[in-house]
Tab-separated table of C-alpha atoms in Angstrom:
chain	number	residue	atom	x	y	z
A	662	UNK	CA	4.387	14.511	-63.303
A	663	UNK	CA	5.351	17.674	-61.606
A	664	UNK	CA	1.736	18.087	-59.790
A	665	UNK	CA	2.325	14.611	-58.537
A	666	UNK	CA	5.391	15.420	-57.214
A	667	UNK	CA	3.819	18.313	-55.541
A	668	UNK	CA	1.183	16.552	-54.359
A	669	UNK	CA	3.550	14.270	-52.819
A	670	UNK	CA	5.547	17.192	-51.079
A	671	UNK	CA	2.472	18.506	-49.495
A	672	UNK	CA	1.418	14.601	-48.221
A	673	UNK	CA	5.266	14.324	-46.572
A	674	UNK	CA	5.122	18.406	-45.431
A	675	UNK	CA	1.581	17.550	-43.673
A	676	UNK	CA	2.587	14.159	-41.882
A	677	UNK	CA	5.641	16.164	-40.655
A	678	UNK	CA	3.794	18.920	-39.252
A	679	UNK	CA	1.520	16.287	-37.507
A	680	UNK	CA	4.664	14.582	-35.679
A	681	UNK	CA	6.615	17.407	-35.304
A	682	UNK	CA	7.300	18.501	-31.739
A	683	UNK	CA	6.218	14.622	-30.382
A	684	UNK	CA	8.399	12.691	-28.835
A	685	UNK	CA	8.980	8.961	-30.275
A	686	UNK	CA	8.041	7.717	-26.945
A	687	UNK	CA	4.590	9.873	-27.217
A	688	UNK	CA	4.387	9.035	-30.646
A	689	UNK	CA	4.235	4.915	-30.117
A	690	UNK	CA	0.802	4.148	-29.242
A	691	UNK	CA	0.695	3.440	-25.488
A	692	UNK	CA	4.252	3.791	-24.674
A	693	UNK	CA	5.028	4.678	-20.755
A	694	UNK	CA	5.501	8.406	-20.587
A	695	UNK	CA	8.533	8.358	-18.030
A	696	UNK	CA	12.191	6.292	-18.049
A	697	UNK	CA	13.104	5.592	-14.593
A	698	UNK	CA	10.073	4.720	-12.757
A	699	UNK	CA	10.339	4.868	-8.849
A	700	UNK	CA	9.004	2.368	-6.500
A	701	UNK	CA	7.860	2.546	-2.616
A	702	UNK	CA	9.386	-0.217	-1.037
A	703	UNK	CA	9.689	-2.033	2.345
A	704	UNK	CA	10.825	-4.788	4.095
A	705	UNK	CA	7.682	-6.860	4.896
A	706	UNK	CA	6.116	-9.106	2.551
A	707	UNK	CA	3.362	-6.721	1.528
A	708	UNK	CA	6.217	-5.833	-1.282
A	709	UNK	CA	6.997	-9.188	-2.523
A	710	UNK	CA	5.338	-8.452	-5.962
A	711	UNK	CA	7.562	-5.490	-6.014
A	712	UNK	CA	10.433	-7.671	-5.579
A	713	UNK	CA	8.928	-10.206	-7.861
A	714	UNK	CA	8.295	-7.996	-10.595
A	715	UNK	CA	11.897	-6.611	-10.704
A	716	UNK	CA	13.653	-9.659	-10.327
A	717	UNK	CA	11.672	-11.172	-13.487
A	718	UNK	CA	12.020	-8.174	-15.538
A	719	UNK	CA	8.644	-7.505	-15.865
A	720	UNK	CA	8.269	-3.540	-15.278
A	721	UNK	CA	11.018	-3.732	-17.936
A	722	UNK	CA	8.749	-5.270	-20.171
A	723	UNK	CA	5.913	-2.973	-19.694
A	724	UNK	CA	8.709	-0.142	-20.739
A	725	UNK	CA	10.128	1.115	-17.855
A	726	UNK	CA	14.033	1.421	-18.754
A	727	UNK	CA	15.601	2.117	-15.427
A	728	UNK	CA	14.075	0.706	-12.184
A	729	UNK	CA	14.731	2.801	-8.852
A	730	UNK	CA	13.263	2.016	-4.958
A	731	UNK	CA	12.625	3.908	-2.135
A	732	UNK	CA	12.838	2.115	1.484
A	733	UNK	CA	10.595	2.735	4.127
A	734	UNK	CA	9.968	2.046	7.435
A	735	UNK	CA	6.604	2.393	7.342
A	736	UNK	CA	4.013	3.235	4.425
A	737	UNK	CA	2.519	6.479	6.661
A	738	UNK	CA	6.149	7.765	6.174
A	739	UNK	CA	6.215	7.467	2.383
A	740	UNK	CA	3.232	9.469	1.558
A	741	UNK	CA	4.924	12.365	1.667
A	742	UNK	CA	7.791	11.221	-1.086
A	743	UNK	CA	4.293	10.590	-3.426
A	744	UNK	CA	3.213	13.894	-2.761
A	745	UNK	CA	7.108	15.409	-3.984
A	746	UNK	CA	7.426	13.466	-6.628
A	747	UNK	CA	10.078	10.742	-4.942
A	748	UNK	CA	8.064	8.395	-5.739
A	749	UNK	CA	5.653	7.185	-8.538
A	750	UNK	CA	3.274	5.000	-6.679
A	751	UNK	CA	2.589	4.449	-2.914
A	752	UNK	CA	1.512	1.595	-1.579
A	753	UNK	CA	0.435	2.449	2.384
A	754	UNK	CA	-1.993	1.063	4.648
A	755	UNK	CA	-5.612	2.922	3.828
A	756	UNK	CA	-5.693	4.939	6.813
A	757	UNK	CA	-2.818	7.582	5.777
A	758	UNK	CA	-4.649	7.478	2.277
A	759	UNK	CA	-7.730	8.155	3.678
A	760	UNK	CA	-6.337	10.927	6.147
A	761	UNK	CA	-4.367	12.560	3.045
A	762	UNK	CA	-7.407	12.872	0.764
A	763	UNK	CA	-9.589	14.651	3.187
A	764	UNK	CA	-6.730	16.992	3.842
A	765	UNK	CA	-6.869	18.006	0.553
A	766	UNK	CA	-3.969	16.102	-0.868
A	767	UNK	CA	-4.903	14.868	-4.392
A	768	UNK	CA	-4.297	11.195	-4.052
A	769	UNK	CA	-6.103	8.614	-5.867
A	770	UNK	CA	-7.087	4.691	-5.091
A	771	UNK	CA	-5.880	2.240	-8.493
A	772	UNK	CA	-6.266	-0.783	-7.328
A	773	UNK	CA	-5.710	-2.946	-4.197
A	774	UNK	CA	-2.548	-4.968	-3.579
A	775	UNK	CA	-3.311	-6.969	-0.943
A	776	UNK	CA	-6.461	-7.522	1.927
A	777	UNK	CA	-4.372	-7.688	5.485
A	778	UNK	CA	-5.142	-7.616	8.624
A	779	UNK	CA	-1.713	-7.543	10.194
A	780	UNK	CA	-1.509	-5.341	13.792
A	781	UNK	CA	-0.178	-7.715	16.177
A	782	UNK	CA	-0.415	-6.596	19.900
A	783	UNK	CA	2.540	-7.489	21.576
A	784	UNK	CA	2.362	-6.486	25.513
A	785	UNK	CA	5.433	-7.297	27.380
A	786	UNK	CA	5.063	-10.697	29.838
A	787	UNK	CA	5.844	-9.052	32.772
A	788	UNK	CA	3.413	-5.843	31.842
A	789	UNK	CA	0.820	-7.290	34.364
A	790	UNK	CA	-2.208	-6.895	31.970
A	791	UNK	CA	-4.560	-9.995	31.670
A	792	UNK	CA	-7.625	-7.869	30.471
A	793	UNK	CA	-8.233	-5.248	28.500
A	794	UNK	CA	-8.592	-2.805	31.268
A	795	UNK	CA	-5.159	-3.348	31.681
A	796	UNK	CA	-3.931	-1.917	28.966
A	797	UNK	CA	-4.797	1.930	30.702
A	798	UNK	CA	-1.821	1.258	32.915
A	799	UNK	CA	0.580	0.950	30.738
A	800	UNK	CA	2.123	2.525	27.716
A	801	UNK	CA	1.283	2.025	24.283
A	802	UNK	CA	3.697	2.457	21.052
A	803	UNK	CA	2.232	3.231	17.652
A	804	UNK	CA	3.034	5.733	14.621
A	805	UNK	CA	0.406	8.427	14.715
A	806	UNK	CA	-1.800	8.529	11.517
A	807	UNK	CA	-0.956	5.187	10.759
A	808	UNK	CA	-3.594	1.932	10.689
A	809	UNK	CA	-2.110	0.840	14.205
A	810	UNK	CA	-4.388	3.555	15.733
A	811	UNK	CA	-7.437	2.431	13.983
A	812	UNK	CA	-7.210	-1.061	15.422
A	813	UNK	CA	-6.254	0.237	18.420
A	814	UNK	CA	-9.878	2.180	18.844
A	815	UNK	CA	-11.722	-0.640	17.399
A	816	UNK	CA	-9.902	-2.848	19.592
A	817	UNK	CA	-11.097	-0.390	22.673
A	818	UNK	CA	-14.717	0.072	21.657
A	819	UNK	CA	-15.068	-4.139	21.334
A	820	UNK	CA	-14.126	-3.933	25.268
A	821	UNK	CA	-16.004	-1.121	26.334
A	822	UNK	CA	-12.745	0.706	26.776
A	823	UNK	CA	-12.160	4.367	26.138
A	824	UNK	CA	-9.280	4.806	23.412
A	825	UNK	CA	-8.667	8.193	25.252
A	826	UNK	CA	-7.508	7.051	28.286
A	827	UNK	CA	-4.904	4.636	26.647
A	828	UNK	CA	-0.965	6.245	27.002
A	829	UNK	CA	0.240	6.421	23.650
A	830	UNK	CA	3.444	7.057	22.536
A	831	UNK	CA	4.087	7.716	18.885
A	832	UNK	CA	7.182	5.876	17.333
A	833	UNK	CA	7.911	4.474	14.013
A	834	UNK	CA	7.581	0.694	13.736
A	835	UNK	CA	11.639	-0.104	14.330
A	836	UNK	CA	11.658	1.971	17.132
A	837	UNK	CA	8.616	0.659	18.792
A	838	UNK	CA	10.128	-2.945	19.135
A	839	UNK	CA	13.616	-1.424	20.577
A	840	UNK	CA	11.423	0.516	22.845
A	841	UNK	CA	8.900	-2.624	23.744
A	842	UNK	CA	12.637	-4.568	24.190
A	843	UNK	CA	13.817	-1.776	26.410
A	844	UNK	CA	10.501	-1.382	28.358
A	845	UNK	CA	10.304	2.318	27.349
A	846	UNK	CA	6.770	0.873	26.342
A	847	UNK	CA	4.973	-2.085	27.458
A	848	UNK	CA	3.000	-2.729	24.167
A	849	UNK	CA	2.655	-1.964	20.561
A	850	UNK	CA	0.218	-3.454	17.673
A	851	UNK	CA	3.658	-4.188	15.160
A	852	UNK	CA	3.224	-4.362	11.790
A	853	UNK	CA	4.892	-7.754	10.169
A	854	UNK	CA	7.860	-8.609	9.728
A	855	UNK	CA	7.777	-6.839	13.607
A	856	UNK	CA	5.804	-9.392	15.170
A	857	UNK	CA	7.910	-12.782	14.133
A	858	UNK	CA	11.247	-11.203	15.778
A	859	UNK	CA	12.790	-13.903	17.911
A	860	UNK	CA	13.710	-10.699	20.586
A	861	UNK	CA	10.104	-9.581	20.379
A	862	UNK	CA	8.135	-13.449	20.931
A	863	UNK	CA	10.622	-14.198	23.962
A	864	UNK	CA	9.405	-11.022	25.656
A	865	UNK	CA	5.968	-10.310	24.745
A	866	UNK	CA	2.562	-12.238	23.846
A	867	UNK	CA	-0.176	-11.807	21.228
A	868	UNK	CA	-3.091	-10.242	23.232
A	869	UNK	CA	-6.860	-9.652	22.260
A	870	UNK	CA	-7.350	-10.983	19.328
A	871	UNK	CA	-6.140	-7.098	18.063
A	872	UNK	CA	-6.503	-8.996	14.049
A	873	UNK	CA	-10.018	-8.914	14.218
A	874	UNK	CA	-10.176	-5.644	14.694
A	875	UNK	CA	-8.593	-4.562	11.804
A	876	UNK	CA	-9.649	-3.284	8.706
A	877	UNK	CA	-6.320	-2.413	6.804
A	878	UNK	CA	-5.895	-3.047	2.956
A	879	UNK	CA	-2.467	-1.523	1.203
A	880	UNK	CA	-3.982	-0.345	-2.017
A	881	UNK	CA	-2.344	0.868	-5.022
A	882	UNK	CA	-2.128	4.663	-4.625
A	883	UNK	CA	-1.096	7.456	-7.427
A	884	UNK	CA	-1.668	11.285	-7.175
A	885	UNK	CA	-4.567	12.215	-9.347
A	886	UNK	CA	-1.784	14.564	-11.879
A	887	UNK	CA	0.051	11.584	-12.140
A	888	UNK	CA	-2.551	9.679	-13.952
A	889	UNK	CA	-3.026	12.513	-15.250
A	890	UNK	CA	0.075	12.964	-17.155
A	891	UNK	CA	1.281	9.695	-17.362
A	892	UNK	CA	-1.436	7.516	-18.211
A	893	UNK	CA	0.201	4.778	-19.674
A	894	UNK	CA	2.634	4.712	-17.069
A	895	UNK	CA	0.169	4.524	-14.547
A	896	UNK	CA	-1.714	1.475	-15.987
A	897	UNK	CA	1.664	-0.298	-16.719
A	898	UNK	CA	2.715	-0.153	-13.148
A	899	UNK	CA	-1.194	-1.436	-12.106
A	900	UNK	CA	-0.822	-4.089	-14.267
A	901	UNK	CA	2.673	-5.551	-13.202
A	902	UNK	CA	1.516	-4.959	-9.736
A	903	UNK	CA	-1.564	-7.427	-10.591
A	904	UNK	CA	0.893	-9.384	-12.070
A	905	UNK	CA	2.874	-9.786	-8.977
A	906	UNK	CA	0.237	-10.179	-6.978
A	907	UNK	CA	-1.281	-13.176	-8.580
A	908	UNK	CA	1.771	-14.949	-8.851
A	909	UNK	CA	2.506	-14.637	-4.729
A	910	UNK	CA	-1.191	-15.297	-4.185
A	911	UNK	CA	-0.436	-18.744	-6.107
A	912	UNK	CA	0.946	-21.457	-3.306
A	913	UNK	CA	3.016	-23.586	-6.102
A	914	UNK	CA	5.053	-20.084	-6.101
A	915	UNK	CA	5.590	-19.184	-2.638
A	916	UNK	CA	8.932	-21.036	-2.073
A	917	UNK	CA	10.187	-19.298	-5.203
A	918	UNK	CA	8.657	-15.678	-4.574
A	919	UNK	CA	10.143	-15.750	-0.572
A	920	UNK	CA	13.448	-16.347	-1.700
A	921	UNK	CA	13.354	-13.909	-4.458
A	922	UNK	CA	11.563	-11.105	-1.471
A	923	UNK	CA	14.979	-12.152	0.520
A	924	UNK	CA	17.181	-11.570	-2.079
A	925	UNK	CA	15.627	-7.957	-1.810
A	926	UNK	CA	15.360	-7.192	1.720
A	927	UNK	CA	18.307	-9.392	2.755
A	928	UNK	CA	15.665	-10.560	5.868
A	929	UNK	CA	16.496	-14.354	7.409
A	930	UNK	CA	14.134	-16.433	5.614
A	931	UNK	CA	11.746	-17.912	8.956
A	932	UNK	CA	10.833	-13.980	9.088
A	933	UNK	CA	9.656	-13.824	5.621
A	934	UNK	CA	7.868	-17.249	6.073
A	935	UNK	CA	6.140	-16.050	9.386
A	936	UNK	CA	5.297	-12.978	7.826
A	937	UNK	CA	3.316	-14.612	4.515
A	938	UNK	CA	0.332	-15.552	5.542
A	939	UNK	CA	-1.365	-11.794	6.326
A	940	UNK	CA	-0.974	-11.523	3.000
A	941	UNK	CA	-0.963	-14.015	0.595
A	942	UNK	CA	-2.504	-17.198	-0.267
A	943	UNK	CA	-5.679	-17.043	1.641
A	944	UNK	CA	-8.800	-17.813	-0.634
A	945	UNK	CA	-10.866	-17.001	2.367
A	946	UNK	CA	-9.947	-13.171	1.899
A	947	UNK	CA	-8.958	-12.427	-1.543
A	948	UNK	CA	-6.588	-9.910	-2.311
A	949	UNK	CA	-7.511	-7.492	-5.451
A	950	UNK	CA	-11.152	-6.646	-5.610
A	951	UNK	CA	-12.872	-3.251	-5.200
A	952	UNK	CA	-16.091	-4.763	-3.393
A	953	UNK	CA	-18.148	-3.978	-0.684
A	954	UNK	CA	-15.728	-4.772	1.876
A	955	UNK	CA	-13.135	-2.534	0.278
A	956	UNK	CA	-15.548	-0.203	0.923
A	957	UNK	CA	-16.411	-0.964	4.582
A	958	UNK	CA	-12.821	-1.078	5.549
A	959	UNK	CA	-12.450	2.210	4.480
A	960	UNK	CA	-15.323	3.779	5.967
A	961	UNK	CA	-14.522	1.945	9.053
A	962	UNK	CA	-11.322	4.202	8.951
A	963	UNK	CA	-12.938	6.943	7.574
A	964	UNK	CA	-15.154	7.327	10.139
A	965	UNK	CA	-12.483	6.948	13.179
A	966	UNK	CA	-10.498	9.989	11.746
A	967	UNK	CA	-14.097	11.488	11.815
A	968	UNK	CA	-14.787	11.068	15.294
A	969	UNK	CA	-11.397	12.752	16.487
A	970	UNK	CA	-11.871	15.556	14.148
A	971	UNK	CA	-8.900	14.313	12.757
A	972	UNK	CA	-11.081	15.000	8.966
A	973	UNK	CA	-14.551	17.173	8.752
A	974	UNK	CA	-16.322	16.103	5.911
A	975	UNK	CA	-16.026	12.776	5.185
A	976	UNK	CA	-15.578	11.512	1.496
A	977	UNK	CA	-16.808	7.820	0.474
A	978	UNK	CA	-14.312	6.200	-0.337
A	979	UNK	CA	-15.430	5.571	-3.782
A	980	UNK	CA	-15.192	9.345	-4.754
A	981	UNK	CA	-11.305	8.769	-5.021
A	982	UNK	CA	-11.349	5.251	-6.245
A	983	UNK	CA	-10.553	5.005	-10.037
A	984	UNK	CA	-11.262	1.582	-11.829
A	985	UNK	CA	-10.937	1.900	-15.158
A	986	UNK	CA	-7.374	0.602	-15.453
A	987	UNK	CA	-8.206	-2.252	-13.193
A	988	UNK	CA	-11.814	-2.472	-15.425
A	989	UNK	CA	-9.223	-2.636	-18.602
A	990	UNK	CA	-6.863	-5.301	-16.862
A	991	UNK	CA	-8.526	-7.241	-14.872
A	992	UNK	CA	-12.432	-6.552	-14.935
A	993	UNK	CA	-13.052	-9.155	-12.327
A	994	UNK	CA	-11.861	-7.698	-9.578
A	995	UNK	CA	-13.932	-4.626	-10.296
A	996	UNK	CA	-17.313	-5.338	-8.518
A	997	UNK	CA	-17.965	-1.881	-7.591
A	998	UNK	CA	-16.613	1.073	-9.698
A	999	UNK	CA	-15.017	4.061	-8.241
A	1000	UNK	CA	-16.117	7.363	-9.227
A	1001	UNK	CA	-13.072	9.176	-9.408
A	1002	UNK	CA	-11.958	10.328	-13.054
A	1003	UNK	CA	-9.270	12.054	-14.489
């Protein structure tokens, strides 16, 4: 009797020593490592699963106990907020993610939220430009280091223009339409919900077909020790993300999903519904996959920072892509796997 009872000591003593020091968060299997989890956020309807997810409860679900959002103008100007920590996940245009990595900031490609071509140029009416040539007589607002000045060299090298020669001035996105109202500039390729502004249409038209020159997807970005660290975490917020995003790509939800999105960003409604279709609910450009235009968009990008020295040695793309979460959630949209691993 009393070696059993010793025996049984030693069996407690041992599982103690195994748990001690663990947290009972670290202890559940797949529990989310951190409490308050962070969010990028802005107004335009790139963030509707965002808004979606929080207003249903679901990052709540996936463990999350506090949810927190940081507002942006622009997702250039929230890469920096990743990088200290402000932030858990960024979700940018891929030029800024591209520029970071090859500047040796550790930031790594999840997942992508949504496939959008969405610089509008706007030139002012009475700008006189009918052609493209035009455009070298005028000046040009855009936020340095964002996708704007991608499109805005692809858009140039279509017309046998040279990009160079263009006057740009560099201005976040609100400021470029108060500047494009004021005529402090004459033209600016606005990201949505820019482009739908009643202010903006009444003074200035859609020129060049800039849409088709663009090769911007906003993908699901994390910095390679937060994956790291936070594992769990890091697939949890992937997989409400995915979760968001199917449910706006779905047309029986849009009328539901906008007026959540305005509940959010307190935006008149006909902006939000102008601004929708860049994003979601167009089968002819599916949001979510890591294929081989995922690929070519980026190198398309990859190779313009190249060419202005703006990056030396170019990366592919793939070499900071990480698909296993998206391989464990979703294995469909995985066509091509990144490379990256923790």
């Amino acid at each position: 009797m009393k070696s059993k009872s010793i025996v049984s000591l030693i069996l407690v003593l041992a599982f103690f020593s195994l748990t001690l020091g663990l947290s009972p968060r670290s202890a559940e299997a797949g529990a989310v490592e951190i409490e308050t989890l962070v969010l990028h956020f802005q107004n335009n309807d790139v963030f509707a699963p965002h808004s979606v997810g929080i207003k249903k409860g679901w990052f709540k679900e996936a463990g999350f106990k506090k949810i927190e959002w940081k507002s942006f103008t622009a997702g250039a100007l929230a890469g920096e907020a990743l990088i200290g920590g402000e932030i858990h996940v960024w979700n940018p245009g891929n030029l800024p993610v591209i520029s970071m990595r090859h500047n040796g900031v550790p930031v790594v490609i999840a997942g992508v939220l949504t496939v959008c071509p969405a610089e509008f140029l706007f030139v002012r009416n009475d700008a006189g430009v009918k052609k493209p040539e035009d455009l070298y007589n005028i000046r040009i607002g855009l936020l340095a280091g964002s996708t704007q000045t991608g499109v805005m060299e692809n858009l140039a090298l279509h017309y046998g223009l040279d990009p160079s020669k263009f006057e740009i001035v560099n201005l976040p996105p609100p400021e470029q339409v108060t500047s494009l109202l004021n005529n402090d500039i004459q033209a600016s390729p606005l990201f949505p919900p820019f482009p739908y502004d009643p202010k903006v249409r009444k003074i200035a038209t859609y020129m060049f077909d800039s849409l088709k020159f663009s090769h911007t997807n906003v993908p699901i970005v994390f910095t390679e020790s937060f994956i790291r660290k936070n594992p769990n975490a890091a697939k949890a917020i992937l997989q409400v993300l995915l979760r968001g995003q199917e449910y706006c790509d779905n047309p029986a939800n849009k009328e539901e999903v906008m007026k959540i999105h305005q509940e959010f960003t307190e935006q008149p409604m006909e902006i939000i519904e102008m601004g929708w279709e860049p994003y979601w609910g167009h089968p002819d450009l599916p949001n979510g996959p890591i294929n081989q235009r995922f690929v070519d968009d980026m190198q398309n990008y990859t190779d313009f920072l190249h060419r202005h020295g703006r990056i030396k040695k170019p990366m592919h793309p793939l070499d900071y892509t990480f698909t296993r979460f998206l391989e464990e959630i979703k294995p469909e949209l995985v066509q091509i796997k990144g490379r990256w691993t923790p």
